[in-house]
Tab-separated table of C-alpha atoms in Angstrom:
chain	number	residue	atom	x	y	z
C	1	MET	CA	0.000	0.000	0.000
C	2	THR	CA	1.372	3.383	-0.960
C	3	TYR	CA	1.504	6.281	1.479
C	4	GLN	CA	-1.197	8.096	-0.486
C	5	ASP	CA	-3.499	5.061	-0.304
C	6	PHE	CA	-2.871	4.710	3.416
C	7	LYS	CA	-3.602	8.398	3.994
C	8	CYS	CA	-6.883	8.225	2.082
C	9	ALA	CA	-7.877	5.075	3.962
C	10	TRP	CA	-7.062	6.661	7.315
C	11	TYR	CA	-9.070	9.818	6.647
C	12	ALA	CA	-11.978	7.725	5.372
C	13	PHE	CA	-11.779	5.682	8.575
C	14	LEU	CA	-11.943	8.873	10.657
C	15	ASP	CA	-15.052	9.986	8.793
C	16	LEU	CA	-16.736	6.630	9.393
C	17	LEU	CA	-16.143	6.626	13.146
C	18	ASP	CA	-19.443	6.906	15.013
C	19	ILE	CA	-18.328	8.816	18.103
C	20	ASN	CA	-20.604	10.772	20.396
C	21	TYR	CA	-18.234	13.621	21.204
C	22	GLU	CA	-20.848	15.530	23.199
C	23	ASN	CA	-20.980	13.016	26.044
C	24	SER	CA	-17.197	12.801	26.328
C	25	PHE	CA	-16.564	16.553	26.509
C	26	GLN	CA	-18.539	17.096	29.692
C	27	CYS	CA	-17.710	16.202	33.276
C	28	PRO	CA	-20.528	14.370	35.121
C	29	HIS	CA	-19.658	16.295	38.290
C	30	CYS	CA	-19.270	19.780	36.774
C	31	GLY	CA	-22.083	19.678	34.207
C	32	PRO	CA	-22.417	21.700	30.992
C	33	ASP	CA	-21.427	25.012	32.651
C	34	PRO	CA	-18.531	24.241	35.009
C	35	ASP	CA	-18.150	26.561	37.995
C	36	THR	CA	-14.374	26.077	37.968
C	37	VAL	CA	-12.231	26.046	34.839
C	38	VAL	CA	-8.501	25.543	34.359
C	39	MET	CA	-7.132	26.979	31.122
C	40	ASP	CA	-3.879	27.320	29.229
C	41	ALA	CA	-2.370	27.174	25.754
C	42	THR	CA	-0.025	24.700	24.133
C	43	SER	CA	2.076	25.067	21.000
C	44	VAL	CA	0.362	22.306	18.994
C	45	ALA	CA	-0.577	23.961	15.682
C	46	PHE	CA	-0.623	23.740	11.893
C	47	ARG	CA	0.889	25.876	9.152
C	48	LYS	CA	-0.346	29.451	8.848
C	49	GLU	CA	-0.882	29.270	5.096
C	50	LEU	CA	-3.257	26.312	5.520
C	51	ILE	CA	-5.816	28.248	7.555
C	52	SER	CA	-9.096	28.658	5.692
C	53	TRP	CA	-10.104	32.063	4.352
C	54	LYS	CA	-13.325	31.960	6.343
C	55	SER	CA	-11.460	31.417	9.601
C	56	LEU	CA	-8.822	33.992	8.752
C	57	PHE	CA	-11.255	36.874	8.307
C	58	THR	CA	-13.685	36.023	11.092
C	59	ASP	CA	-13.059	38.626	13.772
C	60	GLU	CA	-15.902	39.962	15.893
C	61	LYS	CA	-13.830	42.766	17.411
C	62	HIS	CA	-13.939	44.984	14.349
C	63	ASP	CA	-17.501	46.176	14.835
C	64	SER	CA	-17.881	49.873	14.146
C	65	LYS	CA	-19.422	50.964	17.455
C	66	PRO	CA	-18.274	49.900	20.947
C	67	CYS	CA	-20.944	48.329	23.141
C	68	ASP	CA	-19.693	50.251	26.201
C	69	THR	CA	-18.754	53.867	26.920
C	70	PHE	CA	-15.388	55.401	27.700
C	71	ASP	CA	-14.647	55.650	31.408
C	72	PRO	CA	-11.610	57.846	32.178
C	73	ASP	CA	-11.700	56.827	35.859
C	74	ARG	CA	-11.645	53.099	35.127
C	75	VAL	CA	-8.147	52.396	36.464
C	76	ARG	CA	-8.290	54.911	39.317
C	77	GLU	CA	-11.509	53.519	40.734
C	78	ARG	CA	-10.397	49.892	40.793
C	79	THR	CA	-6.936	50.362	42.368
C	80	PHE	CA	-6.259	51.462	45.922
C	81	PHE	CA	-3.938	54.342	45.052
C	82	SER	CA	-2.703	56.391	42.111
C	83	ARG	CA	0.344	55.461	40.076
C	84	MET	CA	2.598	57.910	41.926
C	85	VAL	CA	1.658	56.500	45.325
C	86	ARG	CA	2.082	52.947	44.061
C	87	LYS	CA	5.566	53.851	42.850
C	88	PHE	CA	6.545	54.986	46.359
C	89	PHE	CA	5.156	51.758	47.811
C	90	THR	CA	7.105	49.700	45.277
C	91	ASP	CA	10.366	51.422	46.210
C	92	TYR	CA	9.580	50.971	49.902
C	93	LEU	CA	9.212	47.218	49.334
C	94	LYS	CA	12.530	46.841	47.493
C	95	PRO	CA	15.330	45.762	49.867
C	96	SER	CA	17.856	47.568	47.673
C	97	ARG	CA	15.882	50.794	47.279
C	98	GLY	CA	13.692	51.967	50.153
C	99	ILE	CA	12.450	55.542	50.449
C	100	SER	CA	13.687	58.631	52.220
C	101	ASN	CA	11.736	60.660	54.770
C	102	ASP	CA	11.148	63.340	52.138
C	103	GLU	CA	9.664	60.756	49.778
C	104	LYS	CA	7.539	59.465	52.630
C	105	GLU	CA	6.118	62.944	53.217
C	106	LYS	CA	5.396	63.375	49.499
C	107	MET	CA	3.579	60.046	49.462
C	108	PHE	CA	1.507	60.939	52.526
C	109	ASN	CA	0.519	64.259	50.955
C	110	LEU	CA	-0.588	62.450	47.804
C	111	ILE	CA	-2.672	60.001	49.836
C	112	LYS	CA	-4.320	62.903	51.679
C	113	ALA	CA	-5.157	64.584	48.387
C	114	GLU	CA	-6.602	61.405	46.865
C	115	ASN	CA	-8.662	60.096	49.773
C	116	GLN	CA	-11.232	61.835	51.896
C	117	ARG	CA	-11.003	59.160	54.577
C	118	SER	CA	-8.254	59.630	57.162
C	119	SER	CA	-8.450	55.969	58.204
C	120	ILE	CA	-6.333	54.697	55.313
C	121	LEU	CA	-3.641	57.270	56.087
C	122	ASP	CA	-3.687	56.141	59.723
C	123	LEU	CA	-3.045	52.562	58.603
C	124	ILE	CA	-0.184	53.568	56.301
C	125	SER	CA	1.314	55.737	59.058
C	126	TYR	CA	1.196	52.804	61.462
C	127	ILE	CA	3.034	50.582	58.968
C	128	PHE	CA	5.690	53.197	58.208
C	129	ASP	CA	6.272	53.833	61.907
C	130	ASP	CA	7.226	50.155	62.086
C	131	SER	CA	9.789	50.456	59.267
C	132	MET	CA	13.331	49.165	59.221
C	133	VAL	CA	15.816	52.033	59.058
C	134	ARG	CA	19.141	51.763	57.265
C	135	GLY	CA	20.995	55.027	57.059
C	136	GLU	CA	18.474	57.640	55.976
C	137	ARG	CA	16.144	55.263	54.159
C	138	LEU	CA	13.074	53.337	55.271
C	139	PHE	CA	12.334	49.723	54.314
C	140	ALA	CA	9.246	47.558	54.778
C	141	LYS	CA	9.269	44.788	57.355
C	142	ASP	CA	8.342	41.297	56.200
C	143	ILE	CA	5.200	41.244	58.349
C	144	TRP	CA	3.664	44.031	56.210
C	145	ARG	CA	5.003	42.899	52.849
C	146	ASP	CA	1.933	41.007	51.565
C	147	LEU	CA	-0.465	43.766	52.599
C	148	LEU	CA	1.680	46.440	50.973
C	149	LYS	CA	2.048	44.397	47.779
C	150	SER	CA	-1.729	44.273	47.548
C	151	LEU	CA	-2.157	47.980	48.246
C	152	SER	CA	0.538	48.965	45.744
C	153	SER	CA	-0.624	46.653	42.970
C	154	SER	CA	-1.810	48.088	39.675
C	155	TYR	CA	-4.262	45.193	39.455
C	156	PRO	CA	-7.906	45.435	40.585
C	157	ALA	CA	-8.673	45.672	44.297
C	158	CYS	CA	-11.301	42.953	43.875
C	159	GLY	CA	-8.434	40.561	43.184
C	160	PHE	CA	-7.554	40.779	46.877
C	161	PHE	CA	-10.942	41.438	48.498
C	162	PRO	CA	-13.879	39.471	47.044
C	163	PRO	CA	-16.828	41.682	46.013
C	164	SER	CA	-19.130	40.170	48.616
C	165	GLU	CA	-21.176	41.959	51.264
C	166	ASP	CA	-21.015	38.838	53.429
C	167	PHE	CA	-17.216	38.886	53.328
C	168	PHE	CA	-16.970	42.461	54.580
C	169	ASP	CA	-19.645	41.836	57.214
C	170	PHE	CA	-17.571	38.903	58.423
C	171	LEU	CA	-14.423	41.041	58.563
C	172	HIS	CA	-16.206	43.736	60.555
C	173	GLY	CA	-17.474	41.143	63.013
C	174	ALA	CA	-14.143	39.337	63.302
C	175	LEU	CA	-12.147	42.510	63.886
C	176	SER	CA	-14.655	43.621	66.503
C	177	CYS	CA	-13.877	40.424	68.444
C	178	LYS	CA	-10.113	40.710	68.230
C	179	GLU	CA	-9.549	39.020	71.588
C	180	ASN	CA	-11.027	35.794	70.233
C	181	LEU	CA	-9.634	36.149	66.721
C	182	LEU	CA	-6.116	34.932	67.441
C	183	ASN	CA	-5.070	32.003	69.564
C	184	ASN	CA	-2.351	32.067	72.192
C	185	ASP	CA	0.307	30.797	69.774
C	186	VAL	CA	0.308	34.125	67.970
C	187	SER	CA	-0.680	36.350	70.862
C	188	CYS	CA	2.336	38.562	70.155
C	189	LEU	CA	0.539	39.748	67.028
C	190	LYS	CA	-2.340	41.096	69.095
C	191	SER	CA	-0.217	43.945	70.327
C	192	LYS	CA	1.294	44.669	66.895
C	193	PHE	CA	-1.621	44.489	64.490
C	194	PRO	CA	-3.785	47.653	64.349
C	195	PHE	CA	-7.175	45.942	64.537
C	196	GLU	CA	-9.220	49.093	65.053
C	197	THR	CA	-7.327	51.069	62.407
C	198	PHE	CA	-7.672	48.260	59.881
C	199	GLN	CA	-11.380	47.937	60.662
C	200	ASN	CA	-11.838	51.652	60.009
C	201	CYS	CA	-10.329	51.105	56.539
C	202	LEU	CA	-12.818	48.419	55.550
C	203	ASP	CA	-15.250	50.948	54.069
C	204	PHE	CA	-12.441	52.245	51.839
C	205	PHE	CA	-11.492	48.712	50.769
C	206	GLN	CA	-15.131	47.832	50.158
C	207	GLN	CA	-15.699	50.858	47.952
C	208	LYS	CA	-12.638	50.083	45.832
C	209	THR	CA	-13.719	46.451	45.560
C	210	PHE	CA	-17.248	47.171	44.355
C	211	ASP	CA	-16.621	50.249	42.177
C	212	PRO	CA	-15.721	48.357	38.949
C	213	PHE	CA	-19.077	46.557	38.955
C	214	LEU	CA	-21.291	49.628	39.219
C	215	LYS	CA	-21.769	49.664	35.458
C	216	GLU	CA	-24.512	48.865	33.018
C	217	THR	CA	-24.678	45.365	31.599
C	218	CYS	CA	-23.188	45.117	28.118
C	219	PRO	CA	-25.697	44.039	25.462
C	220	SER	CA	-25.634	40.473	24.158
C	221	GLU	CA	-25.947	39.982	20.421
C	222	THR	CA	-26.784	36.806	18.540
C	223	PRO	CA	-23.530	34.929	17.951
C	224	ASP	CA	-21.993	34.277	14.571
C	225	GLU	CA	-21.571	30.739	13.324
C	226	GLU	CA	-18.496	28.743	14.297
C	227	ASP	CA	-15.335	29.647	12.388
C	228	GLY	CA	-13.954	26.101	12.145
C	229	LEU	CA	-11.055	26.759	14.529
C	230	ALA	CA	-12.797	25.754	17.752
C	231	PHE	CA	-14.367	22.609	19.131
C	232	PHE	CA	-16.601	22.939	22.203
C	233	PRO	CA	-19.441	20.424	21.724
C	234	GLN	CA	-21.038	21.183	25.111
C	235	LEU	CA	-20.375	24.921	25.031
C	236	PRO	CA	-21.918	26.373	21.861
C	237	LYS	CA	-21.676	30.113	21.347
C	238	GLN	CA	-24.185	32.100	23.413
C	239	ARG	CA	-23.388	35.623	22.250
C	240	LYS	CA	-20.917	37.702	20.279
C	241	ARG	CA	-17.687	38.755	21.901
C	242	GLY	CA	-18.523	42.394	21.339
C	243	PHE	CA	-16.301	45.370	20.618
C	244	PHE	CA	-15.270	47.560	23.558
C	245	VAL	CA	-13.626	50.927	24.031
C	246	ALA	CA	-10.637	49.198	25.621
C	247	ASP	CA	-10.092	47.242	22.391
C	248	LYS	CA	-9.009	50.410	20.642
C	249	LYS	CA	-5.253	50.733	20.477
C	250	GLY	CA	-3.920	53.235	22.957
C	251	SER	CA	-0.799	54.071	24.886
C	252	LYS	CA	0.513	51.330	27.101
C	253	SER	CA	1.033	51.859	30.793
C	254	LYS	CA	4.582	52.400	31.995
C	255	GLU	CA	3.907	50.298	35.068
C	256	ASP	CA	5.037	46.719	35.446
C	257	PHE	CA	2.515	44.060	34.515
C	258	CYS	CA	2.679	40.292	34.575
C	259	SER	CA	2.953	39.172	30.955
C	260	LYS	CA	3.555	36.046	28.928
C	261	PHE	CA	6.119	36.127	26.165
C	262	SER	CA	6.520	33.683	23.305
C	263	LYS	CA	8.732	33.912	20.249
C	264	GLY	CA	6.355	31.770	18.233
C	265	HIS	CA	7.105	29.701	15.166
C	266	PRO	CA	7.877	31.358	11.820
C	267	SER	CA	5.506	29.146	9.816
C	268	LEU	CA	3.056	27.637	12.341
C	269	LEU	CA	0.116	29.208	14.128
C	270	PRO	CA	0.707	29.985	17.841
C	271	GLY	CA	-1.101	26.879	19.123
C	272	VAL	CA	-4.358	25.760	20.715
C	273	PHE	CA	-6.012	27.043	23.874
C	274	THR	CA	-7.608	24.331	26.001
C	275	MET	CA	-10.100	24.431	28.859
C	276	PHE	CA	-10.545	21.774	31.543
C	277	CYS	CA	-12.588	21.204	34.647
C	278	PRO	CA	-10.680	20.354	37.868
C	279	HIS	CA	-11.429	16.646	37.354
C	280	GLY	CA	-9.352	16.624	34.166
C	281	VAL	CA	-12.116	16.586	31.549
C	282	CYS	CA	-11.408	18.781	28.537
C	283	TYR	CA	-14.409	20.869	27.458
C	284	GLY	CA	-12.825	21.861	24.169
C	285	PHE	CA	-10.072	23.776	22.438
C	286	GLN	CA	-9.582	26.889	20.319
C	287	VAL	CA	-6.904	27.320	17.660
C	288	MET	CA	-5.220	30.690	18.198
C	289	LYS	CA	-4.694	32.851	15.127
C	290	LEU	CA	-2.526	35.317	17.059
C	291	HIS	CA	-0.197	34.931	20.027
C	292	GLU	CA	-1.664	33.959	23.383
C	293	SER	CA	-3.110	36.933	25.234
C	294	PRO	CA	-5.948	37.598	27.720
C	295	ASP	CA	-8.219	38.152	24.723
C	296	VAL	CA	-8.292	34.402	24.016
C	297	PRO	CA	-9.748	33.254	27.375
C	298	PHE	CA	-11.916	36.390	27.617
C	299	THR	CA	-13.518	35.646	24.246
C	300	LEU	CA	-14.009	32.008	25.166
C	301	LEU	CA	-15.661	32.801	28.508
C	302	ARG	CA	-17.881	35.623	27.300
C	303	THR	CA	-19.108	33.953	24.126
C	304	ARG	CA	-19.656	30.375	25.330
C	305	PHE	CA	-20.882	30.620	28.929
C	306	THR	CA	-24.429	31.554	29.875
C	307	ARG	CA	-22.913	32.838	33.116
C	308	ALA	CA	-19.241	33.271	33.915
C	309	PRO	CA	-17.524	30.534	35.978
C	310	LYS	CA	-17.061	31.191	39.678
C	311	LEU	CA	-13.353	30.331	39.599
C	312	VAL	CA	-10.925	30.737	36.697
C	313	ILE	CA	-7.450	29.223	37.100
C	314	TYR	CA	-4.992	30.467	34.505
C	315	ASP	CA	-1.258	31.141	34.529
C	316	ASN	CA	-1.883	34.799	33.630
C	317	ALA	CA	-5.111	35.211	35.593
C	318	CYS	CA	-4.141	38.608	37.015
C	319	SER	CA	-3.892	40.175	33.554
C	320	LEU	CA	-7.025	38.342	32.441
C	321	HIS	CA	-8.876	39.792	35.445
C	322	ALA	CA	-7.911	43.349	34.524
C	323	TYR	CA	-8.744	42.657	30.870
C	324	CYS	CA	-12.245	41.439	31.774
C	325	LEU	CA	-12.969	44.384	34.076
C	326	ASN	CA	-11.906	46.782	31.318
C	327	ARG	CA	-14.602	45.354	29.056
C	328	ASP	CA	-17.543	43.611	30.703
C	329	PRO	CA	-17.152	43.790	34.507
C	330	VAL	CA	-20.795	42.966	35.228
C	331	PHE	CA	-20.576	39.603	33.449
C	332	PHE	CA	-17.542	38.673	35.575
C	333	SER	CA	-18.787	40.171	38.852
C	334	ASN	CA	-19.044	36.748	40.527
C	335	THR	CA	-15.830	35.327	39.064
C	336	THR	CA	-12.615	34.821	41.011
C	337	PHE	CA	-9.330	34.726	39.092
C	338	ARG	CA	-6.375	32.768	40.475
C	339	VAL	CA	-2.879	31.786	39.303
C	340	ASP	CA	-1.747	28.207	39.862
C	341	ALA	CA	1.171	27.554	42.198
C	342	LEU	CA	3.537	26.450	39.429
C	343	HIS	CA	3.386	29.772	37.581
C	344	PHE	CA	2.808	32.258	40.392
C	345	LYS	CA	6.493	32.289	41.345
C	346	ASN	CA	7.136	34.147	38.069
C	347	HIS	CA	4.598	36.870	38.887
C	348	LYS	CA	6.261	40.028	40.153
C	349	ALA	CA	3.755	42.822	39.522
C	350	CYS	CA	0.485	41.479	40.940
C	351	GLY	CA	-0.242	40.921	44.617
C	352	PRO	CA	-0.401	37.722	46.676
C	353	GLY	CA	-4.193	37.640	46.469
C	354	TYR	CA	-3.977	35.954	43.065
C	355	GLU	CA	-2.022	32.937	44.341
C	356	LEU	CA	-4.333	29.926	44.407
C	357	LYS	CA	-2.504	27.949	47.086
C	358	ARG	CA	-3.127	30.674	49.680
C	359	TYR	CA	-6.794	29.674	49.810
C	360	PRO	CA	-7.428	26.521	51.870
C	361	GLN	CA	-10.834	25.933	50.250
C	362	HIS	CA	-9.020	25.211	46.971
C	363	VAL	CA	-6.309	22.943	48.355
C	364	HIS	CA	-8.007	19.864	46.862
C	365	LEU	CA	-8.008	21.282	43.313
C	366	ASN	CA	-5.522	19.937	40.800
C	367	SER	CA	-4.472	23.237	39.254
C	368	GLN	CA	-1.907	21.458	37.064
C	369	VAL	CA	-4.497	19.388	35.215
C	370	VAL	CA	-4.221	21.504	32.069
C	371	GLU	CA	-0.411	21.327	32.079
C	372	GLN	CA	-0.561	17.547	32.418
C	373	ALA	CA	-3.095	17.167	29.611
C	374	ASN	CA	-1.331	19.595	27.273
C	375	SER	CA	1.939	17.723	27.756
C	376	ARG	CA	0.206	14.596	26.455
C	377	LEU	CA	-1.115	16.562	23.488
C	378	GLN	CA	2.479	17.443	22.627
C	379	ARG	CA	3.049	13.790	21.695
C	380	ILE	CA	1.191	14.271	18.414
C	381	LYS	CA	2.535	17.748	17.699
C	382	GLY	CA	4.861	16.546	14.947
C	383	SER	CA	2.096	14.648	13.180
C	384	LEU	CA	-0.336	17.565	13.297
C	385	SER	CA	1.999	20.381	12.284
C	386	TYR	CA	1.631	19.971	8.522
C	387	MET	CA	-2.010	18.936	8.257
C	388	THR	CA	-4.741	21.046	6.736
C	389	GLN	CA	-7.063	22.889	9.092
C	390	THR	CA	-9.863	20.332	8.703
C	391	ASN	CA	-7.614	17.343	9.344
C	392	PHE	CA	-5.923	19.106	12.258
C	393	ILE	CA	-9.270	19.650	14.000
C	394	LYS	CA	-10.336	16.050	13.306
C	395	HIS	CA	-7.197	14.577	14.840
C	396	CYS	CA	-7.166	16.959	17.795
C	397	LYS	CA	-10.719	16.204	18.815
C	398	LEU	CA	-10.172	12.455	18.350
C	399	TYR	CA	-7.068	12.505	20.542
C	400	VAL	CA	-8.682	14.674	23.222
C	401	TRP	CA	-11.769	12.439	23.104
C	402	GLY	CA	-9.555	9.444	23.868
C	403	GLN	CA	-7.931	11.287	26.768
C	404	ASN	CA	-11.339	12.309	28.116
C	405	GLU	CA	-12.616	8.741	27.911
C	406	ALA	CA	-9.668	7.596	30.013
C	407	VAL	CA	-10.390	10.297	32.612
C	408	LEU	CA	-14.150	9.655	32.682
C	409	SER	CA	-13.621	5.940	33.236
C	410	LYS	CA	-11.907	6.753	36.547
C	411	LEU	CA	-14.483	9.234	37.868
């Protein structure tokens, strides 16, 4: 048998397979709309010139009119402090930098000008009074480092405080009962932590946490048909992605942000983006036409979910969180974004609130499930790289179906 005959026979065999993909791309525990999703991309792809014309020119973002309105206070309202204040905090946290007393006074004056509440300034004053002093410069003590990283982050405040009335009610109640809050093993902290001052700041934290969601709901338009680059049998499109003001090209911030960098391949597409539930069942994949960015998971979540998941685990979740709040914050108002433990060590700009392993309620989750599954997908990378788009999708979904069947048999 010649290679050409074998290839024709193999593709004919694939077409004759009677496989119910729908049942195998859904977890029996998580259902059709999983509350928790684990997502990431892998470099499995096919040649750029083999992408179909229909798929190449399907882009919902180029609508003429944005579905939201420009909000000049968008960044200011979702972060605790302005960029200048955050810069002082960042220097204060650097062991090799620190700040001088003059810089401290400038920072305090900026905080006074920005905030009507004196409580937040009282808290910052308390922390700075407890500084380490080397020469004429002040440095943050380790005990305050996580709190200061959160306050000085350029990422949304709701990444550190959940937008929940119950949560803030609990904090108010807990801080009011400070004598019972800590056990004897850490009683030394009772005399060091400013319970009353911190409690007085809760209204400030609550306002910053809820401000991004006080917007109108973005309209939902009837979705376009599938472009042939995605396969989500249990998650059909619910709405268009939409075009937003933030999608317009503008000047980039000079602040540090957590980013993913990839050189890419000169002749292959960037890869496929996969989504799993915590039990290891793949719900589908999307071939990426451009490099991996927060736009890929944002588009997937907004177009295919009737309601956003409650927990999104992604190696660049902090940037995805900011990206979502810049576009449709109401849709993601009940969604928590977390970075898995493997990748969080590379995050320098966001605060500790995004680290998944800090939350004991998620300790049972396998946040590496997508990494494990994508590593198996790499086994067929060489075979898929030079297929046409149609054959690439056929082989990908067949391979993922087989992996899902193996996972489902153990649940």
